[in-house]
Amino acid sequence: MAVPWANLFPFLLVVFWCSGHLETLAEDVLCYEKFDDTTGTCSDLLGGGVRLEDCCLNRQYGFRQAVGGQCRACRAAKWSEWSPWSPCSVSCTEGVQRRSRMCQGVNEGDCVEGKREWEMRSCLLQDCCPVPGGWSAWSAWSHCSVTCLKGVQTRKRTCTSPAPVCGGTCEGNGEERQPCDTRQICPTHGNWGNWGNWESCPATCTLEGSGQKPQKRRRRLCNNPSPSTAPPGNHCQGSDLDHQECVGLPYCPQNGNWGSWKVTSPCSVTCGVGRVVEKRQCDNPAPKHGGMKCQGEDVRHRPCVTGQPCPVDGRWLAWSNWGKCEWLGLGTGIHCQEIPGLQSRRRRCVGKAHNGKSCDGKISESRTCYNIEFCSLPGSWSNWSPWSLCEPPCGPNPVKTRQRDCKPQYPNYPMMVEGENGVMQDVHFWGRPLPSCEKLQGQSLKVEERAPCLNVPPCEEG
């Protein structure tokens, strides 16, 4: 008996994907314990040189193919969160903003890994653009800043001729300075500042029985104040250098050195890739006489591969559309009438693997409804909708749109009815009615306006 190709296609597709996927998974990667869906970044490095198929036994993990490379998720591919909106393309009048999202994950999922989507919208930070002002005339020069020797004098002007508009400014400085000479002499005699701190001893240790002790020293500066040069002031009297014997020096130290690493814990996980702990002792040799302890860490973590896949929980696909609103299977018996019917919808749980959890919740649901499919109803025009995103988000001549729709005026049917179990239930209108409105701008159902998006920057690469 011949087997239909349609029945074999899903099996052939899985074999083809798995064979191609396993070929990709043969490479060694940097394996990370955490992957952030929002930022697309990896954290908690388990180690390098891990086979990709081993790292992705746990689909909550992430990996990099090279140091500094892009972080990728092991789980089924899905869209990341939208990035924040970019700054407005102009600081005044109308401009645009863009944002994007990426498809992340190496396993088959809701989108194609690496694909990027863009959105663009209009923005307005300030209605007007800055207009610069003009400077007033300079004021007279001020008095000299000192009463002897040389100083400075200043003059000022204001940005008021005319004043700037909408946050504008005047180009240039509002103050000028020039040197001035009082032609008066001010001699200054020098005086010592405070002694500085003692310098470190020239030796850090001493040989036992040598009998010689090094000396440390300290300095002071003639700067409290410094003597003037024109006319010359008197220099400070005495020495600027002081000495003192170093006392209590220890014996010369012997630095420590590390012993070998030793494993001290089992693998931290039972599936995927985990960590083992290794420790070492500073005993090869140990430090003596104040010698330096060993530099670096005495504990480190290394990756360990269990070879066992981790559980993958199932996830719901989107609900199907609501089915037809019917009563006892008779699709036309309640059409356009005040008779409640029933309708249902379903969803599928996919992706469960390796003893993962099934999806929580119901696989199907039903609700009470009125069937108004293609029923003629009076209508009224809606208000203008908000402006849409700019389309295309990256390309020439993007535009935005808004619209008004002819909305149906639903019948005044009861919106709650008593169910079979005696509990009151909400009733929903189902179907696409045919509303009737007076014509608006020559249209019966929808009126649309289009406008260009202004001040659009060039598209980014990629």
XYZ file of C-alpha atoms in Angstrom, residues 6 22 38 51 104 109 119 122 137 155 163 166 189 201 205 228 272 277 305 308 331 367 379 410 420 426 441:
27
model
C 1.647 14.415 2.937
C 23.577 18.357 14.610
C 15.302 41.213 27.245
C 30.502 21.181 22.620
C 16.855 34.828 19.343
C 10.442 28.248 17.222
C 9.174 50.206 13.784
C 6.750 60.546 14.626
C 27.785 97.152 23.883
C 34.446 94.226 31.172
C 17.287 88.665 23.213
C 13.175 79.538 21.893
C 59.709 87.210 52.361
C 62.821 53.505 54.786
C 64.049 44.341 56.017
C 59.196 87.246 45.824
C 23.454 19.812 30.783
C 35.004 23.345 42.519
C 29.386 17.913 31.140
C 22.024 14.376 29.893
C -25.966 27.452 12.242
C -18.681 31.082 25.556
C -23.818 52.581 12.257
C -25.301 46.616 18.359
C -27.471 25.250 32.202
C -21.663 36.906 29.769
C -16.026 62.330 2.220
